[in-house]
XYZ file of N, CA and C in Angstrom:
399
model
N 19.330 19.690 -8.361
C 19.514 18.410 -7.717
C 18.756 17.341 -8.513
N 19.222 16.128 -8.439
C 18.691 15.048 -9.274
C 17.221 14.735 -8.997
N 16.782 14.811 -7.752
C 15.384 14.466 -7.463
C 14.414 15.494 -8.038
N 14.916 16.647 -8.458
C 14.065 17.665 -9.074
C 13.946 17.490 -10.580
N 14.760 16.609 -11.167
C 14.692 16.376 -12.600
C 13.435 15.575 -12.924
N 12.778 15.904 -14.035
C 11.526 15.211 -14.353
C 11.708 13.752 -14.761
N 12.805 13.408 -15.448
C 13.003 12.024 -15.864
C 14.412 11.561 -15.517
N 14.488 10.332 -15.058
C 15.752 9.684 -14.724
C 15.660 8.237 -15.177
N 16.814 7.600 -15.353
C 16.806 6.199 -15.759
C 16.225 5.307 -14.664
N 16.694 5.467 -13.451
C 16.210 4.660 -12.328
C 15.931 5.584 -11.142
N 14.854 6.350 -11.215
C 14.611 7.338 -10.159
C 14.394 6.728 -8.780
N 13.833 5.519 -8.739
C 13.560 4.904 -7.434
C 14.849 4.660 -6.646
N 15.939 4.368 -7.358
C 17.221 4.139 -6.679
C 17.755 5.444 -6.076
N 17.600 6.533 -6.798
C 18.047 7.833 -6.307
C 17.225 8.264 -5.101
N 15.913 8.141 -5.206
C 15.050 8.506 -4.090
C 15.369 7.663 -2.863
N 15.537 6.361 -3.068
C 15.841 5.467 -1.946
C 17.154 5.852 -1.277
N 18.176 6.140 -2.087
C 19.479 6.525 -1.533
C 19.361 7.833 -0.741
N 18.608 8.786 -1.279
C 18.435 10.075 -0.605
C 17.678 9.887 0.712
N 16.612 9.116 0.680
C 15.841 8.854 1.896
C 16.700 8.116 2.918
N 17.451 7.122 2.476
C 18.323 6.378 3.390
C 19.370 7.283 4.028
N 19.913 8.224 3.242
C 20.892 9.167 3.777
C 20.262 10.018 4.874
N 19.078 10.536 4.619
C 18.410 11.373 5.619
C 18.038 10.566 6.862
N 17.703 9.293 6.674
C 17.416 8.433 7.832
C 18.693 8.262 8.658
N 19.791 8.019 7.971
C 21.075 7.842 8.664
C 21.459 9.109 9.440
N 21.123 10.274 8.873
C 21.417 11.548 9.534
C 20.373 11.909 10.595
N 19.386 11.044 10.756
C 18.295 11.230 11.717
C 17.510 12.518 11.460
N 17.383 12.870 10.190
C 16.602 14.040 9.788
C 15.191 13.571 9.432
N 14.450 13.190 10.442
C 13.163 12.542 10.244
C 12.143 13.426 9.545
N 12.134 14.707 9.833
C 11.194 15.599 9.138
C 11.545 15.715 7.661
N 12.835 15.682 7.340
C 13.245 15.713 5.933
C 12.827 14.425 5.230
N 12.912 13.317 5.947
C 12.498 12.032 5.369
C 11.007 12.077 5.056
N 10.228 12.581 5.973
C 8.781 12.690 5.740
C 8.500 13.587 4.535
N 9.225 14.704 4.448
C 9.036 15.619 3.315
C 9.424 14.932 1.998
N 10.488 14.133 2.026
C 10.890 13.407 0.820
C 9.828 12.395 0.413
N 9.302 11.663 1.373
C 8.224 10.709 1.059
C 7.008 11.448 0.493
N 6.680 12.594 1.060
C 5.545 13.359 0.540
C 5.786 13.781 -0.904
N 6.991 14.248 -1.197
C 7.324 14.642 -2.570
C 7.277 13.444 -3.505
N 7.802 12.320 -3.046
C 7.807 11.117 -3.874
C 6.384 10.627 -4.139
N 5.525 10.692 -3.131
C 4.145 10.246 -3.304
C 3.336 11.184 -4.204
N 3.805 12.412 -4.385
C 3.168 13.296 -5.362
C 3.519 12.865 -6.775
N 4.698 12.250 -6.944
C 5.151 11.798 -8.260
C 4.638 10.409 -8.602
N 4.616 9.551 -7.617
C 4.179 8.173 -7.848
C 3.391 7.698 -6.644
N 2.389 6.919 -6.898
C 1.578 6.365 -5.801
C 1.837 4.865 -5.682
N 3.046 4.446 -6.000
C 3.372 3.026 -5.994
C 3.189 2.448 -4.593
N 2.652 1.253 -4.542
C 2.334 0.612 -3.265
C 3.580 0.437 -2.391
N 4.724 0.161 -3.014
C 5.940 -0.024 -2.211
C 6.377 1.268 -1.523
N 6.087 2.401 -2.137
C 6.422 3.678 -1.512
C 5.546 3.892 -0.278
N 4.265 3.616 -0.406
C 3.359 3.743 0.743
C 3.812 2.829 1.888
N 4.106 1.575 1.555
C 4.515 0.617 2.586
C 5.820 1.047 3.229
N 6.759 1.519 2.420
C 8.045 1.980 2.939
C 7.854 3.159 3.892
N 6.962 4.063 3.531
C 6.686 5.214 4.401
C 6.123 4.738 5.737
N 5.191 3.803 5.690
C 4.609 3.281 6.931
C 5.665 2.553 7.763
N 6.549 1.812 7.111
C 7.619 1.119 7.838
C 8.579 2.109 8.483
N 8.834 3.227 7.796
C 9.677 4.271 8.377
C 9.047 4.792 9.663
N 7.766 5.105 9.606
C 7.077 5.604 10.800
C 7.098 4.560 11.914
N 6.948 3.306 11.551
C 6.989 2.226 12.536
C 8.365 2.135 13.179
N 9.420 2.313 12.377
C 10.784 2.238 12.917
C 11.048 3.323 13.958
N 10.298 4.421 13.867
C 10.419 5.497 14.853
C 9.438 5.311 16.012
N 8.709 4.217 15.972
C 7.679 3.908 16.960
C 6.534 4.927 16.912
N 6.312 5.481 15.743
C 5.210 6.422 15.507
C 4.020 5.628 14.952
N 3.391 4.885 15.813
C 2.348 3.954 15.422
C 1.143 4.678 14.812
N 0.742 5.790 15.398
C -0.391 6.542 14.853
C -0.081 7.054 13.451
N 1.135 7.542 13.247
C 1.525 8.026 11.917
C 1.533 6.889 10.903
N 2.022 5.725 11.318
C 2.052 4.569 10.416
C 0.633 4.174 10.020
N -0.278 4.147 10.977
C -1.678 3.824 10.670
C -2.275 4.849 9.713
N -1.948 6.107 9.928
C -2.467 7.165 9.065
C -1.981 6.957 7.629
N -0.721 6.565 7.457
C -0.175 6.301 6.124
C -0.930 5.144 5.480
N -1.118 4.055 6.239
C -1.859 2.909 5.704
C -3.290 3.303 5.317
N -3.945 4.101 6.152
C -5.314 4.514 5.860
C -5.383 5.373 4.597
N -4.441 6.325 4.452
C -4.414 7.166 3.249
C -4.188 6.318 2.004
N -3.259 5.383 2.103
C -2.961 4.514 0.963
C -4.172 3.654 0.622
N -4.831 3.134 1.637
C -6.009 2.301 1.393
C -7.087 3.100 0.670
N -7.291 4.338 1.066
C -8.277 5.181 0.394
C -7.906 5.403 -1.067
N -6.617 5.573 -1.333
C -6.166 5.776 -2.711
C -6.428 4.528 -3.563
N -6.045 3.365 -3.058
C -6.156 2.129 -3.842
C -7.579 1.574 -3.876
N -8.383 1.905 -2.886
C -9.720 1.323 -2.775
C -10.638 1.716 -3.926
N -10.480 2.901 -4.448
C -11.412 3.390 -5.446
C -11.193 2.883 -6.859
N -10.096 2.181 -7.123
C -9.756 1.808 -8.496
C -9.608 0.289 -8.612
N -10.513 -0.339 -9.381
C -10.450 -1.797 -9.550
C -9.170 -2.246 -10.231
N -8.563 -1.383 -11.043
C -7.318 -1.741 -11.722
C -6.165 -1.878 -10.728
N -6.331 -1.327 -9.543
C -5.274 -1.381 -8.522
C -5.590 -2.384 -7.422
N -6.421 -3.358 -7.729
C -6.851 -4.329 -6.718
C -5.672 -5.110 -6.125
N -4.746 -5.571 -6.968
C -3.612 -6.349 -6.475
C -2.716 -5.514 -5.566
N -2.514 -4.243 -5.936
C -1.711 -3.355 -5.109
C -2.373 -3.146 -3.753
N -3.705 -3.036 -3.770
C -4.423 -2.858 -2.513
C -4.286 -4.093 -1.628
N -4.328 -5.270 -2.239
C -4.145 -6.497 -1.461
C -2.759 -6.496 -0.813
N -1.735 -6.114 -1.588
C -0.373 -6.036 -1.027
C -0.326 -5.070 0.145
N -0.970 -3.924 -0.014
C -0.979 -2.915 1.029
C -1.673 -3.425 2.287
N -2.852 -3.987 2.122
C -3.621 -4.431 3.295
C -2.913 -5.598 3.982
N -2.250 -6.454 3.221
C -1.486 -7.540 3.847
C -0.326 -6.979 4.671
N 0.361 -5.955 4.146
C 1.440 -5.319 4.919
C 0.871 -4.647 6.163
N -0.293 -4.027 6.014
C -0.955 -3.379 7.147
C -1.354 -4.400 8.191
N -1.873 -5.537 7.743
C -2.262 -6.596 8.669
C -1.047 -7.116 9.437
N 0.063 -7.296 8.737
C 1.300 -7.722 9.395
C 1.716 -6.698 10.455
N 1.629 -5.422 10.106
C 1.935 -4.344 11.049
C 1.051 -4.442 12.287
N -0.255 -4.597 12.077
C -1.190 -4.648 13.200
C -0.986 -5.902 14.045
N -0.617 -7.003 13.417
C -0.378 -8.235 14.188
C 0.831 -8.071 15.102
N 1.797 -7.256 14.693
C 2.992 -7.024 15.505
C 2.838 -5.865 16.478
N 2.072 -4.852 16.106
C 2.016 -3.626 16.897
C 0.631 -3.273 17.422
N -0.392 -3.918 16.905
C -1.747 -3.510 17.238
C -2.422 -4.407 18.254
N -3.699 -4.182 18.409
C -4.520 -4.971 19.332
C -5.387 -5.926 18.514
N -6.108 -6.780 19.198
C -7.032 -7.684 18.508
C -8.064 -6.893 17.712
N -8.488 -5.771 18.271
C -9.486 -4.938 17.606
C -8.938 -4.390 16.284
N -7.708 -3.862 16.298
C -7.153 -3.291 15.065
C -6.853 -4.380 14.036
N -6.449 -5.555 14.504
C -6.216 -6.674 13.585
C -7.515 -7.037 12.877
N -8.607 -7.121 13.643
C -9.901 -7.463 13.044
C -10.384 -6.385 12.077
N -10.129 -5.116 12.423
C -10.519 -4.022 11.531
C -9.800 -4.124 10.187
N -8.505 -4.428 10.228
C -7.732 -4.535 8.980
C -8.145 -5.795 8.220
N -8.385 -6.890 8.931
C -8.839 -8.111 8.257
C -10.140 -7.857 7.496
N -10.994 -7.023 8.065
C -12.264 -6.740 7.400
C -12.063 -5.924 6.124
N -10.923 -5.291 5.969
C -10.634 -4.505 4.766
C -10.079 -5.357 3.627
N -9.648 -6.569 3.946
C -9.108 -7.429 2.888
C -10.199 -7.710 1.863
N -9.888 -7.528 0.596
C -10.882 -7.857 -0.436
C -11.224 -9.338 -0.393
N -12.470 -9.638 -0.627
C -12.922 -11.029 -0.625
C -13.084 -11.505 -2.056
N -12.745 -12.755 -2.264
C -12.972 -13.345 -3.574
C -14.419 -13.796 -3.645
N -15.052 -13.441 -4.707
C -16.450 -13.799 -4.896
C -16.523 -14.800 -6.033
N -17.068 -15.972 -5.715
C -17.268 -16.972 -6.754
C -18.663 -16.790 -7.309
N -18.726 -16.563 -8.582
C -20.044 -16.431 -9.194
C -20.284 -17.632 -10.097
N -21.505 -18.039 -10.122
C -21.888 -19.169 -10.958
C -22.780 -18.662 -12.067
N -22.666 -19.305 -13.195
C -23.563 -18.968 -14.290
C -24.007 -20.255 -14.961
N -25.177 -20.211 -15.481
C -25.754 -21.363 -16.145
C -25.275 -21.392 -17.593
N -24.698 -22.521 -17.985
C -24.194 -22.671 -19.353
C -25.207 -23.463 -20.155
N -25.532 -22.941 -21.307
C -26.493 -23.607 -22.189
C -25.748 -24.608 -23.070
N -26.373 -25.699 -23.307
C -25.811 -26.717 -24.184
C -26.028 -26.352 -25.641
N -25.526 -27.194 -26.535
C -25.663 -26.955 -27.975
C -27.123 -26.959 -28.415
N -27.936 -27.689 -27.679
C -29.356 -27.774 -28.029
C -30.172 -26.598 -27.470
N -29.494 -25.685 -26.752
C -30.172 -24.516 -26.216
C -30.757 -24.716 -24.842
N -30.670 -25.925 -24.317
C -31.191 -26.216 -22.985
C -30.110 -25.956 -21.948
N -30.570 -25.728 -20.738
C -29.615 -25.542 -19.652
C -28.807 -26.814 -19.489
N -27.473 -26.635 -19.436
C -26.603 -27.789 -19.425
C -25.963 -28.004 -18.031
N -25.232 -26.994 -17.570
C -24.567 -27.126 -16.272
C -24.202 -25.739 -15.747
N -23.834 -25.704 -14.467
C -23.394 -24.463 -13.816
C -21.894 -24.357 -13.863
N -21.421 -23.168 -14.115
C -19.974 -22.932 -14.173
C -19.584 -21.890 -13.152
């Protein structure tokens, strides 16, 4: 089967079509298994979000939160994946604003990365302190 092949031109399209077919057939356990297999191959943020949205569509709120938490743990440890983590936490926040309580919204808001402005003293040509940047 095509999803077992190691390389494809556009594998995401094949996986999406297969997952959509299983969703249409209401084979929810197969869909979960497909997402698990896909997440072993790629940890792309859109796959995590799609998995959480699938769980939400079934009204499996606890499962959706678990997916978001697992994804957050994956992205949290790597500074190179900071933008992906922001995308994930924003999707999670949207989920909590629609399905969660004030407490869960605040918990997710606290996970959003904060921008830190740092200042440094710039020396002038004469070697003296010139201005802060």
